[in-house]
């Protein structure tokens, strides 16, 4: 089972992936996480990416396509994968299609999380994650059970993303509208696009996505 999860920044892609990885044993391939790891490592790619990410712009297609291709080839994806944040442009969607055909793989479902733009700034301004295991939280919608302690690994250090500032979020939304939303008809025509209302609770959204995976 191979999935793509699509939606604007803050739609809940990462949140749903955490649950889907646990339940279905899929590997999450998040281009955003891969880029942030490059930034942390201080690599040349990371230095270039940081400038673009902090401005709310997309990283060039060729860099992203090379990055994801090597990840799909890893043995850990044997049970299936969820592409989170990829593809994001028409060029990436075409490259993915070609790459998967060459590897005799296919995408079973493309899940689009639909969320109103007004709610996104509040979701992202309250987001934080565990510095150690990267579990995701929110100041209002998903607090750790014990204040200041990660539910999953017990760490006491948390991080906030530098691109979650309201002005950067507005640029990210524009990039989504102009460069990512146009790829949705490509998947609709292939009959694999499933639109899920991402405005409900995390649990409701998860149950809908789970139902799609189990029953199509
Ligand atoms: P990336 O890391 O992919 O960010 P994004 O797509 O903007 O998505 P987010 O991670 O911000 O949001 P999400 O949908 O995962 O929401 P989450 O679950 O955390 O990309 C970052 C940057 O990297 C890009 O801007 C670009 O520069 C670059 N990049 C990445 N991929 C690229 C590519 N393919 N090509 C080119 N450039 C690329 O939820 C958000 C918050 O809301 C959380 O706090 C959560 O707890 C809360 N929440 C979630 N669901 C709910 C709910 N149902 N109700 C209430 N609260 C909720």
PDB file of N, CA and C and ligand atoms in Angstrom, residues 5-18 28 30-36 49-61 63-65 67-68 84-89 92 113 115 119-120 122-129 136-143 161 163-164 168-169 171-173 175-176 179-180 197-206, ligand 1:
ATOM      1  N   UNK A   5      -0.167  11.868   0.821  1.00  0.00           N
ATOM      2  CA  UNK A   5      -1.045  12.722   1.615  1.00  0.00           C
ATOM      3  C   UNK A   5      -0.735  14.166   1.240  1.00  0.00           C
ATOM      4  N   UNK A   6      -1.784  14.847   0.777  1.00  0.00           N
ATOM      5  CA  UNK A   6      -1.614  16.205   0.258  1.00  0.00           C
ATOM      6  C   UNK A   6      -2.502  17.170   1.029  1.00  0.00           C
ATOM      7  N   UNK A   7      -2.136  18.419   0.999  1.00  0.00           N
ATOM      8  CA  UNK A   7      -2.962  19.441   1.648  1.00  0.00           C
ATOM      9  C   UNK A   7      -2.105  20.634   1.966  1.00  0.00           C
ATOM     10  N   UNK A   8      -2.735  21.765   2.233  1.00  0.00           N
ATOM     11  CA  UNK A   8      -1.961  22.978   2.522  1.00  0.00           C
ATOM     12  C   UNK A   8      -1.145  22.839   3.805  1.00  0.00           C
ATOM     13  N   UNK A   9      -0.221  23.756   4.047  1.00  0.00           N
ATOM     14  CA  UNK A   9       0.526  23.729   5.313  1.00  0.00           C
ATOM     15  C   UNK A   9      -0.453  23.717   6.478  1.00  0.00           C
ATOM     16  N   UNK A  10      -0.178  22.892   7.469  1.00  0.00           N
ATOM     17  CA  UNK A  10      -1.040  22.862   8.659  1.00  0.00           C
ATOM     18  C   UNK A  10      -2.324  22.082   8.479  1.00  0.00           C
ATOM     19  N   UNK A  11      -2.482  21.394   7.357  1.00  0.00           N
ATOM     20  CA  UNK A  11      -3.727  20.634   7.127  1.00  0.00           C
ATOM     21  C   UNK A  11      -3.824  19.423   8.053  1.00  0.00           C
ATOM     22  N   UNK A  12      -2.677  18.979   8.562  1.00  0.00           N
ATOM     23  CA  UNK A  12      -2.675  17.814   9.447  1.00  0.00           C
ATOM     24  C   UNK A  12      -2.012  16.597   8.813  1.00  0.00           C
ATOM     25  N   UNK A  13      -1.203  16.811   7.783  1.00  0.00           N
ATOM     26  CA  UNK A  13      -0.567  15.693   7.076  1.00  0.00           C
ATOM     27  C   UNK A  13       0.347  14.910   8.026  1.00  0.00           C
ATOM     28  N   UNK A  14       1.230  15.638   8.702  1.00  0.00           N
ATOM     29  CA  UNK A  14       2.183  14.987   9.610  1.00  0.00           C
ATOM     30  C   UNK A  14       1.462  14.295  10.757  1.00  0.00           C
ATOM     31  N   UNK A  15       0.424  14.952  11.274  1.00  0.00           N
ATOM     32  CA  UNK A  15      -0.350  14.394  12.395  1.00  0.00           C
ATOM     33  C   UNK A  15      -0.968  13.056  11.987  1.00  0.00           C
ATOM     34  N   UNK A  16      -1.572  13.015  10.813  1.00  0.00           N
ATOM     35  CA  UNK A  16      -2.216  11.774  10.358  1.00  0.00           C
ATOM     36  C   UNK A  16      -1.167  10.709  10.031  1.00  0.00           C
ATOM     37  N   UNK A  17      -0.032  11.143   9.478  1.00  0.00           N
ATOM     38  CA  UNK A  17       1.027  10.165   9.157  1.00  0.00           C
ATOM     39  C   UNK A  17       1.496   9.433  10.406  1.00  0.00           C
ATOM     40  N   UNK A  18       1.621  10.158  11.517  1.00  0.00           N
ATOM     41  CA  UNK A  18       2.080   9.521  12.767  1.00  0.00           C
ATOM     42  C   UNK A  18       1.199   8.323  13.100  1.00  0.00           C
ATOM     43  N   UNK A  28       6.886   6.708   6.574  1.00  0.00           N
ATOM     44  CA  UNK A  28       6.550   8.086   6.193  1.00  0.00           C
ATOM     45  C   UNK A  28       7.762   8.708   5.496  1.00  0.00           C
ATOM     46  N   UNK A  30       8.726  12.144   4.380  1.00  0.00           N
ATOM     47  CA  UNK A  30       8.366  13.564   4.419  1.00  0.00           C
ATOM     48  C   UNK A  30       9.524  14.390   3.874  1.00  0.00           C
ATOM     49  N   UNK A  31       9.282  15.057   2.738  1.00  0.00           N
ATOM     50  CA  UNK A  31      10.367  15.860   2.165  1.00  0.00           C
ATOM     51  C   UNK A  31      10.699  17.037   3.088  1.00  0.00           C
ATOM     52  N   UNK A  32       9.687  17.551   3.816  1.00  0.00           N
ATOM     53  CA  UNK A  32       9.948  18.634   4.774  1.00  0.00           C
ATOM     54  C   UNK A  32      10.906  18.166   5.867  1.00  0.00           C
ATOM     55  N   UNK A  33      10.646  16.965   6.434  1.00  0.00           N
ATOM     56  CA  UNK A  33      11.527  16.428   7.485  1.00  0.00           C
ATOM     57  C   UNK A  33      12.937  16.191   6.938  1.00  0.00           C
ATOM     58  N   UNK A  34      13.006  15.675   5.697  1.00  0.00           N
ATOM     59  CA  UNK A  34      14.333  15.402   5.104  1.00  0.00           C
ATOM     60  C   UNK A  34      15.112  16.713   4.947  1.00  0.00           C
ATOM     61  N   UNK A  35      14.393  17.758   4.507  1.00  0.00           N
ATOM     62  CA  UNK A  35      15.073  19.053   4.319  1.00  0.00           C
ATOM     63  C   UNK A  35      15.515  19.634   5.658  1.00  0.00           C
ATOM     64  N   UNK A  36      14.633  19.505   6.679  1.00  0.00           N
ATOM     65  CA  UNK A  36      15.024  20.046   7.999  1.00  0.00           C
ATOM     66  C   UNK A  36      16.235  19.286   8.551  1.00  0.00           C
ATOM     67  N   UNK A  49      18.481  25.182   1.262  1.00  0.00           N
ATOM     68  CA  UNK A  49      17.074  24.930   1.584  1.00  0.00           C
ATOM     69  C   UNK A  49      16.571  25.884   2.664  1.00  0.00           C
ATOM     70  N   UNK A  50      17.420  26.181   3.653  1.00  0.00           N
ATOM     71  CA  UNK A  50      16.961  27.012   4.781  1.00  0.00           C
ATOM     72  C   UNK A  50      16.461  28.381   4.307  1.00  0.00           C
ATOM     73  N   UNK A  51      17.193  28.966   3.359  1.00  0.00           N
ATOM     74  CA  UNK A  51      16.808  30.297   2.862  1.00  0.00           C
ATOM     75  C   UNK A  51      15.419  30.218   2.216  1.00  0.00           C
ATOM     76  N   UNK A  52      15.217  29.171   1.411  1.00  0.00           N
ATOM     77  CA  UNK A  52      13.929  29.028   0.706  1.00  0.00           C
ATOM     78  C   UNK A  52      12.800  28.700   1.685  1.00  0.00           C
ATOM     79  N   UNK A  53      13.067  27.795   2.613  1.00  0.00           N
ATOM     80  CA  UNK A  53      12.030  27.381   3.584  1.00  0.00           C
ATOM     81  C   UNK A  53      11.607  28.575   4.437  1.00  0.00           C
ATOM     82  N   UNK A  54      12.587  29.338   4.925  1.00  0.00           N
ATOM     83  CA  UNK A  54      12.259  30.470   5.804  1.00  0.00           C
ATOM     84  C   UNK A  54      11.516  31.578   5.072  1.00  0.00           C
ATOM     85  N   UNK A  55      11.626  31.577   3.717  1.00  0.00           N
ATOM     86  CA  UNK A  55      10.874  32.571   2.951  1.00  0.00           C
ATOM     87  C   UNK A  55       9.520  32.006   2.519  1.00  0.00           C
ATOM     88  N   UNK A  56       9.268  30.744   2.842  1.00  0.00           N
ATOM     89  CA  UNK A  56       7.987  30.122   2.466  1.00  0.00           C
ATOM     90  C   UNK A  56       7.937  29.696   1.007  1.00  0.00           C
ATOM     91  N   UNK A  57       9.121  29.576   0.385  1.00  0.00           N
ATOM     92  CA  UNK A  57       9.170  29.159  -1.031  1.00  0.00           C
ATOM     93  C   UNK A  57       9.520  27.678  -1.140  1.00  0.00           C
ATOM     94  N   UNK A  58       9.270  27.121  -2.307  1.00  0.00           N
ATOM     95  CA  UNK A  58       9.603  25.710  -2.521  1.00  0.00           C
ATOM     96  C   UNK A  58      11.077  25.562  -2.883  1.00  0.00           C
ATOM     97  N   UNK A  59      11.623  24.395  -2.560  1.00  0.00           N
ATOM     98  CA  UNK A  59      13.008  24.039  -2.896  1.00  0.00           C
ATOM     99  C   UNK A  59      12.978  23.486  -4.337  1.00  0.00           C
ATOM    100  N   UNK A  60      14.039  23.732  -5.160  1.00  0.00           N
ATOM    101  CA  UNK A  60      13.985  23.307  -6.564  1.00  0.00           C
ATOM    102  C   UNK A  60      13.662  21.816  -6.760  1.00  0.00           C
ATOM    103  N   UNK A  61      12.880  21.572  -7.811  1.00  0.00           N
ATOM    104  CA  UNK A  61      12.389  20.217  -8.100  1.00  0.00           C
ATOM    105  C   UNK A  61      13.509  19.182  -8.187  1.00  0.00           C
ATOM    106  N   UNK A  63      16.416  18.873  -6.836  1.00  0.00           N
ATOM    107  CA  UNK A  63      16.979  18.450  -5.535  1.00  0.00           C
ATOM    108  C   UNK A  63      16.005  17.522  -4.811  1.00  0.00           C
ATOM    109  N   UNK A  64      14.716  17.888  -4.859  1.00  0.00           N
ATOM    110  CA  UNK A  64      13.694  17.112  -4.146  1.00  0.00           C
ATOM    111  C   UNK A  64      13.524  15.736  -4.787  1.00  0.00           C
ATOM    112  N   UNK A  65      13.501  15.704  -6.110  1.00  0.00           N
ATOM    113  CA  UNK A  65      13.260  14.439  -6.819  1.00  0.00           C
ATOM    114  C   UNK A  65      14.405  13.454  -6.525  1.00  0.00           C
ATOM    115  N   UNK A  67      16.259  13.402  -3.897  1.00  0.00           N
ATOM    116  CA  UNK A  67      16.171  13.027  -2.483  1.00  0.00           C
ATOM    117  C   UNK A  67      15.134  11.923  -2.277  1.00  0.00           C
ATOM    118  N   UNK A  68      13.972  12.081  -2.895  1.00  0.00           N
ATOM    119  CA  UNK A  68      12.887  11.120  -2.657  1.00  0.00           C
ATOM    120  C   UNK A  68      13.162   9.803  -3.367  1.00  0.00           C
ATOM    121  N   UNK A  84       4.620  12.371   2.178  1.00  0.00           N
ATOM    122  CA  UNK A  84       4.073  13.511   2.927  1.00  0.00           C
ATOM    123  C   UNK A  84       4.796  14.772   2.442  1.00  0.00           C
ATOM    124  N   UNK A  85       4.066  15.626   1.735  1.00  0.00           N
ATOM    125  CA  UNK A  85       4.683  16.871   1.242  1.00  0.00           C
ATOM    126  C   UNK A  85       5.334  16.710  -0.124  1.00  0.00           C
ATOM    127  N   UNK A  86       5.118  15.598  -0.762  1.00  0.00           N
ATOM    128  CA  UNK A  86       5.646  15.311  -2.109  1.00  0.00           C
ATOM    129  C   UNK A  86       4.628  14.462  -2.838  1.00  0.00           C
ATOM    130  N   UNK A  87       4.306  14.723  -4.103  1.00  0.00           N
ATOM    131  CA  UNK A  87       4.818  15.803  -4.946  1.00  0.00           C
ATOM    132  C   UNK A  87       4.112  17.123  -4.647  1.00  0.00           C
ATOM    133  N   UNK A  88       4.777  18.213  -4.999  1.00  0.00           N
ATOM    134  CA  UNK A  88       4.267  19.548  -4.698  1.00  0.00           C
ATOM    135  C   UNK A  88       4.200  20.423  -5.941  1.00  0.00           C
ATOM    136  N   UNK A  89       4.669  19.919  -7.048  1.00  0.00           N
ATOM    137  CA  UNK A  89       4.603  20.671  -8.307  1.00  0.00           C
ATOM    138  C   UNK A  89       4.273  19.670  -9.418  1.00  0.00           C
ATOM    139  N   UNK A  92       7.250  17.555 -10.206  1.00  0.00           N
ATOM    140  CA  UNK A  92       7.469  16.477  -9.220  1.00  0.00           C
ATOM    141  C   UNK A  92       6.470  15.341  -9.445  1.00  0.00           C
ATOM    142  N   UNK A 113      -6.221  16.452   2.255  1.00  0.00           N
ATOM    143  CA  UNK A 113      -6.866  16.999   3.456  1.00  0.00           C
ATOM    144  C   UNK A 113      -7.297  18.427   3.145  1.00  0.00           C
ATOM    145  N   UNK A 115      -8.735  21.934   4.200  1.00  0.00           N
ATOM    146  CA  UNK A 115      -8.847  22.767   5.401  1.00  0.00           C
ATOM    147  C   UNK A 115      -8.959  24.232   4.969  1.00  0.00           C
ATOM    148  N   UNK A 119      -8.052  28.827   9.301  1.00  0.00           N
ATOM    149  CA  UNK A 119      -7.702  28.048  10.498  1.00  0.00           C
ATOM    150  C   UNK A 119      -6.205  27.704  10.536  1.00  0.00           C
ATOM    151  N   UNK A 120      -5.567  27.832   9.365  1.00  0.00           N
ATOM    152  CA  UNK A 120      -4.195  27.340   9.252  1.00  0.00           C
ATOM    153  C   UNK A 120      -3.206  28.143  10.096  1.00  0.00           C
ATOM    154  N   UNK A 122      -3.726  29.680  12.860  1.00  0.00           N
ATOM    155  CA  UNK A 122      -3.822  29.341  14.285  1.00  0.00           C
ATOM    156  C   UNK A 122      -3.260  27.943  14.545  1.00  0.00           C
ATOM    157  N   UNK A 123      -3.462  27.033  13.619  1.00  0.00           N
ATOM    158  CA  UNK A 123      -2.874  25.690  13.812  1.00  0.00           C
ATOM    159  C   UNK A 123      -1.349  25.778  13.851  1.00  0.00           C
ATOM    160  N   UNK A 124      -0.783  26.542  12.917  1.00  0.00           N
ATOM    161  CA  UNK A 124       0.687  26.544  12.833  1.00  0.00           C
ATOM    162  C   UNK A 124       1.332  27.396  13.926  1.00  0.00           C
ATOM    163  N   UNK A 125       0.640  28.455  14.368  1.00  0.00           N
ATOM    164  CA  UNK A 125       1.286  29.281  15.402  1.00  0.00           C
ATOM    165  C   UNK A 125       1.313  28.556  16.741  1.00  0.00           C
ATOM    166  N   UNK A 126       0.464  27.514  16.908  1.00  0.00           N
ATOM    167  CA  UNK A 126       0.471  26.781  18.176  1.00  0.00           C
ATOM    168  C   UNK A 126       1.221  25.459  18.096  1.00  0.00           C
ATOM    169  N   UNK A 127       1.849  25.192  16.955  1.00  0.00           N
ATOM    170  CA  UNK A 127       2.487  23.877  16.773  1.00  0.00           C
ATOM    171  C   UNK A 127       3.870  23.825  17.433  1.00  0.00           C
ATOM    172  N   UNK A 128       4.189  22.701  18.044  1.00  0.00           N
ATOM    173  CA  UNK A 128       5.558  22.439  18.500  1.00  0.00           C
ATOM    174  C   UNK A 128       5.796  20.936  18.462  1.00  0.00           C
ATOM    175  N   UNK A 129       7.062  20.530  18.546  1.00  0.00           N
ATOM    176  CA  UNK A 129       7.330  19.083  18.485  1.00  0.00           C
ATOM    177  C   UNK A 129       8.458  18.725  19.441  1.00  0.00           C
ATOM    178  N   UNK A 136       4.521  15.290  17.332  1.00  0.00           N
ATOM    179  CA  UNK A 136       3.942  16.615  17.125  1.00  0.00           C
ATOM    180  C   UNK A 136       2.899  16.977  18.176  1.00  0.00           C
ATOM    181  N   UNK A 137       2.873  18.254  18.568  1.00  0.00           N
ATOM    182  CA  UNK A 137       1.912  18.747  19.573  1.00  0.00           C
ATOM    183  C   UNK A 137       1.343  20.094  19.141  1.00  0.00           C
ATOM    184  N   UNK A 138       0.347  20.563  19.929  1.00  0.00           N
ATOM    185  CA  UNK A 138      -0.233  21.888  19.695  1.00  0.00           C
ATOM    186  C   UNK A 138      -0.595  22.502  21.042  1.00  0.00           C
ATOM    187  N   UNK A 139      -0.407  23.838  21.157  1.00  0.00           N
ATOM    188  CA  UNK A 139      -0.672  24.528  22.426  1.00  0.00           C
ATOM    189  C   UNK A 139      -2.104  24.314  22.912  1.00  0.00           C
ATOM    190  N   UNK A 140      -3.048  24.201  21.984  1.00  0.00           N
ATOM    191  CA  UNK A 140      -4.459  24.063  22.372  1.00  0.00           C
ATOM    192  C   UNK A 140      -5.016  22.688  21.983  1.00  0.00           C
ATOM    193  N   UNK A 141      -4.751  22.256  20.732  1.00  0.00           N
ATOM    194  CA  UNK A 141      -5.434  21.063  20.212  1.00  0.00           C
ATOM    195  C   UNK A 141      -4.779  19.741  20.606  1.00  0.00           C
ATOM    196  N   UNK A 142      -3.504  19.774  20.983  1.00  0.00           N
ATOM    197  CA  UNK A 142      -2.850  18.497  21.346  1.00  0.00           C
ATOM    198  C   UNK A 142      -1.700  18.769  22.310  1.00  0.00           C
ATOM    199  N   UNK A 143      -2.065  18.983  23.584  1.00  0.00           N
ATOM    200  CA  UNK A 143      -1.018  19.236  24.587  1.00  0.00           C
ATOM    201  C   UNK A 143      -0.446  17.895  25.054  1.00  0.00           C
ATOM    202  N   UNK A 161       8.947  25.527  14.695  1.00  0.00           N
ATOM    203  CA  UNK A 161       9.552  25.714  13.373  1.00  0.00           C
ATOM    204  C   UNK A 161       9.676  27.178  13.013  1.00  0.00           C
ATOM    205  N   UNK A 163       9.555  28.436  10.148  1.00  0.00           N
ATOM    206  CA  UNK A 163       8.671  28.859   9.041  1.00  0.00           C
ATOM    207  C   UNK A 163       7.199  28.897   9.454  1.00  0.00           C
ATOM    208  N   UNK A 164       6.924  28.830  10.756  1.00  0.00           N
ATOM    209  CA  UNK A 164       5.526  28.909  11.214  1.00  0.00           C
ATOM    210  C   UNK A 164       5.106  30.326  11.598  1.00  0.00           C
ATOM    211  N   UNK A 168       5.378  34.041   6.994  1.00  0.00           N
ATOM    212  CA  UNK A 168       5.921  32.926   6.191  1.00  0.00           C
ATOM    213  C   UNK A 168       4.798  31.961   5.822  1.00  0.00           C
ATOM    214  N   UNK A 169       3.865  31.774   6.751  1.00  0.00           N
ATOM    215  CA  UNK A 169       2.743  30.868   6.474  1.00  0.00           C
ATOM    216  C   UNK A 169       1.950  31.391   5.280  1.00  0.00           C
ATOM    217  N   UNK A 171       3.102  33.030   2.694  1.00  0.00           N
ATOM    218  CA  UNK A 171       3.848  32.667   1.470  1.00  0.00           C
ATOM    219  C   UNK A 171       3.705  31.176   1.178  1.00  0.00           C
ATOM    220  N   UNK A 172       3.721  30.355   2.216  1.00  0.00           N
ATOM    221  CA  UNK A 172       3.583  28.902   2.018  1.00  0.00           C
ATOM    222  C   UNK A 172       2.208  28.575   1.441  1.00  0.00           C
ATOM    223  N   UNK A 173       1.195  29.298   1.925  1.00  0.00           N
ATOM    224  CA  UNK A 173      -0.160  29.066   1.391  1.00  0.00           C
ATOM    225  C   UNK A 173      -0.231  29.460  -0.081  1.00  0.00           C
ATOM    226  N   UNK A 175       2.266  29.404  -2.203  1.00  0.00           N
ATOM    227  CA  UNK A 175       2.979  28.358  -2.963  1.00  0.00           C
ATOM    228  C   UNK A 175       2.068  27.149  -3.149  1.00  0.00           C
ATOM    229  N   UNK A 176       1.305  26.810  -2.103  1.00  0.00           N
ATOM    230  CA  UNK A 176       0.392  25.664  -2.222  1.00  0.00           C
ATOM    231  C   UNK A 176      -0.665  25.927  -3.297  1.00  0.00           C
ATOM    232  N   UNK A 179       1.301  26.327  -6.902  1.00  0.00           N
ATOM    233  CA  UNK A 179       2.152  25.263  -7.442  1.00  0.00           C
ATOM    234  C   UNK A 179       1.688  23.848  -7.110  1.00  0.00           C
ATOM    235  N   UNK A 180       1.006  23.686  -5.970  1.00  0.00           N
ATOM    236  CA  UNK A 180       0.634  22.310  -5.573  1.00  0.00           C
ATOM    237  C   UNK A 180      -0.805  21.969  -5.946  1.00  0.00           C
ATOM    238  N   UNK A 197     -12.345  15.846   4.619  1.00  0.00           N
ATOM    239  CA  UNK A 197     -12.535  17.097   5.355  1.00  0.00           C
ATOM    240  C   UNK A 197     -11.537  17.117   6.522  1.00  0.00           C
ATOM    241  N   UNK A 198     -10.561  18.017   6.440  1.00  0.00           N
ATOM    242  CA  UNK A 198      -9.528  18.080   7.473  1.00  0.00           C
ATOM    243  C   UNK A 198      -9.879  19.027   8.608  1.00  0.00           C
ATOM    244  N   UNK A 199     -11.124  19.529   8.622  1.00  0.00           N
ATOM    245  CA  UNK A 199     -11.527  20.506   9.650  1.00  0.00           C
ATOM    246  C   UNK A 199     -12.029  19.827  10.929  1.00  0.00           C
ATOM    247  N   UNK A 200     -12.313  18.533  10.852  1.00  0.00           N
ATOM    248  CA  UNK A 200     -12.810  17.823  12.036  1.00  0.00           C
ATOM    249  C   UNK A 200     -11.694  17.582  13.046  1.00  0.00           C
ATOM    250  N   UNK A 201     -12.038  16.850  14.111  1.00  0.00           N
ATOM    251  CA  UNK A 201     -11.018  16.539  15.120  1.00  0.00           C
ATOM    252  C   UNK A 201      -9.972  15.612  14.503  1.00  0.00           C
ATOM    253  N   UNK A 202      -8.814  15.529  15.130  1.00  0.00           N
ATOM    254  CA  UNK A 202      -7.759  14.641  14.615  1.00  0.00           C
ATOM    255  C   UNK A 202      -8.282  13.207  14.507  1.00  0.00           C
ATOM    256  N   UNK A 203      -9.096  12.802  15.506  1.00  0.00           N
ATOM    257  CA  UNK A 203      -9.632  11.442  15.539  1.00  0.00           C
ATOM    258  C   UNK A 203     -10.599  11.201  14.375  1.00  0.00           C
ATOM    259  N   UNK A 204     -11.484  12.189  14.124  1.00  0.00           N
ATOM    260  CA  UNK A 204     -12.452  12.035  13.023  1.00  0.00           C
ATOM    261  C   UNK A 204     -11.727  11.945  11.684  1.00  0.00           C
ATOM    262  N   UNK A 205     -10.725  12.805  11.506  1.00  0.00           N
ATOM    263  CA  UNK A 205      -9.981  12.789  10.243  1.00  0.00           C
ATOM    264  C   UNK A 205      -9.294  11.424  10.096  1.00  0.00           C
ATOM    265  N   UNK A 206      -8.689  10.969  11.172  1.00  0.00           N
ATOM    266  CA  UNK A 206      -7.992   9.677  11.123  1.00  0.00           C
ATOM    267  C   UNK A 206      -8.957   8.544  10.746  1.00  0.00           C
TER     268      UNK A 206
HETATM  269  P1  LIG B   1       6.623  20.614   5.070  1.00  0.00           P
HETATM  270  O1  LIG B   1       7.396  20.230   6.259  1.00  0.00           O
HETATM  271  O2  LIG B   1       6.162  19.553   4.134  1.00  0.00           O
HETATM  272  O3  LIG B   1       5.423  21.535   5.549  1.00  0.00           O
HETATM  273  P2  LIG B   1       3.934  21.746   5.023  1.00  0.00           P
HETATM  274  O4  LIG B   1       3.493  20.967   3.847  1.00  0.00           O
HETATM  275  O5  LIG B   1       3.831  23.214   4.890  1.00  0.00           O
HETATM  276  O6  LIG B   1       3.094  21.104   6.096  1.00  0.00           O
HETATM  277  P3  LIG B   1       3.239  21.213   7.621  1.00  0.00           P
HETATM  278  O7  LIG B   1       4.258  20.243   8.123  1.00  0.00           O
HETATM  279  O8  LIG B   1       3.439  22.641   8.039  1.00  0.00           O
HETATM  280  O9  LIG B   1       1.770  20.861   8.084  1.00  0.00           O
HETATM  281  P4  LIG B   1       1.029  19.481   8.240  1.00  0.00           P
HETATM  282  O10 LIG B   1      -0.038  19.397   7.198  1.00  0.00           O
HETATM  283  O11 LIG B   1       1.976  18.322   8.349  1.00  0.00           O
HETATM  284  O12 LIG B   1       0.305  19.775   9.623  1.00  0.00           O
HETATM  285  P5  LIG B   1       0.544  19.133  11.070  1.00  0.00           P
HETATM  286  O13 LIG B   1       0.085  17.710  11.085  1.00  0.00           O
HETATM  287  O14 LIG B   1       1.907  19.429  11.586  1.00  0.00           O
HETATM  288  O15 LIG B   1       7.474  21.649   4.157  1.00  0.00           O
HETATM  289  C1  LIG B   1       8.178  22.725   4.733  1.00  0.00           C
HETATM  290  C2  LIG B   1       8.940  23.444   3.637  1.00  0.00           C
HETATM  291  O16 LIG B   1       9.917  22.559   3.039  1.00  0.00           O
HETATM  292  C3  LIG B   1       8.103  23.940   2.444  1.00  0.00           C
HETATM  293  O17 LIG B   1       7.509  25.192   2.699  1.00  0.00           O
HETATM  294  C4  LIG B   1       9.163  23.979   1.324  1.00  0.00           C
HETATM  295  O18 LIG B   1       9.981  25.123   1.430  1.00  0.00           O
HETATM  296  C5  LIG B   1      10.016  22.759   1.632  1.00  0.00           C
HETATM  297  N1  LIG B   1       9.532  21.549   0.932  1.00  0.00           N
HETATM  298  C6  LIG B   1       9.032  20.423   1.519  1.00  0.00           C
HETATM  299  N2  LIG B   1       8.673  19.517   0.593  1.00  0.00           N
HETATM  300  C7  LIG B   1       8.945  20.081  -0.611  1.00  0.00           C
HETATM  301  C8  LIG B   1       8.770  19.651  -1.963  1.00  0.00           C
HETATM  302  N3  LIG B   1       8.219  18.453  -2.249  1.00  0.00           N
HETATM  303  N4  LIG B   1       9.143  20.500  -2.955  1.00  0.00           N
HETATM  304  C9  LIG B   1       9.692  21.708  -2.690  1.00  0.00           C
HETATM  305  N5  LIG B   1       9.885  22.183  -1.438  1.00  0.00           N
HETATM  306  C10 LIG B   1       9.508  21.378  -0.402  1.00  0.00           C
HETATM  307  O19 LIG B   1      -0.538  19.991  11.890  1.00  0.00           O
HETATM  308  C11 LIG B   1      -0.316  21.357  12.155  1.00  0.00           C
HETATM  309  C12 LIG B   1      -0.749  21.666  13.603  1.00  0.00           C
HETATM  310  O20 LIG B   1      -2.172  21.529  13.703  1.00  0.00           O
HETATM  311  C13 LIG B   1      -0.142  20.707  14.642  1.00  0.00           C
HETATM  312  O21 LIG B   1       0.207  21.440  15.800  1.00  0.00           O
HETATM  313  C14 LIG B   1      -1.268  19.716  14.940  1.00  0.00           C
HETATM  314  O22 LIG B   1      -1.226  19.271  16.289  1.00  0.00           O
HETATM  315  C15 LIG B   1      -2.526  20.535  14.657  1.00  0.00           C
HETATM  316  N6  LIG B   1      -3.593  19.737  14.050  1.00  0.00           N
HETATM  317  C16 LIG B   1      -3.455  18.777  13.095  1.00  0.00           C
HETATM  318  N7  LIG B   1      -4.653  18.257  12.776  1.00  0.00           N
HETATM  319  C17 LIG B   1      -5.573  18.907  13.542  1.00  0.00           C
HETATM  320  C18 LIG B   1      -6.999  18.814  13.672  1.00  0.00           C
HETATM  321  N8  LIG B   1      -7.712  17.950  12.939  1.00  0.00           N
HETATM  322  N9  LIG B   1      -7.603  19.646  14.560  1.00  0.00           N
HETATM  323  C19 LIG B   1      -6.890  20.545  15.299  1.00  0.00           C
HETATM  324  N10 LIG B   1      -5.540  20.656  15.225  1.00  0.00           N
HETATM  325  C20 LIG B   1      -4.887  19.862  14.349  1.00  0.00           C
END
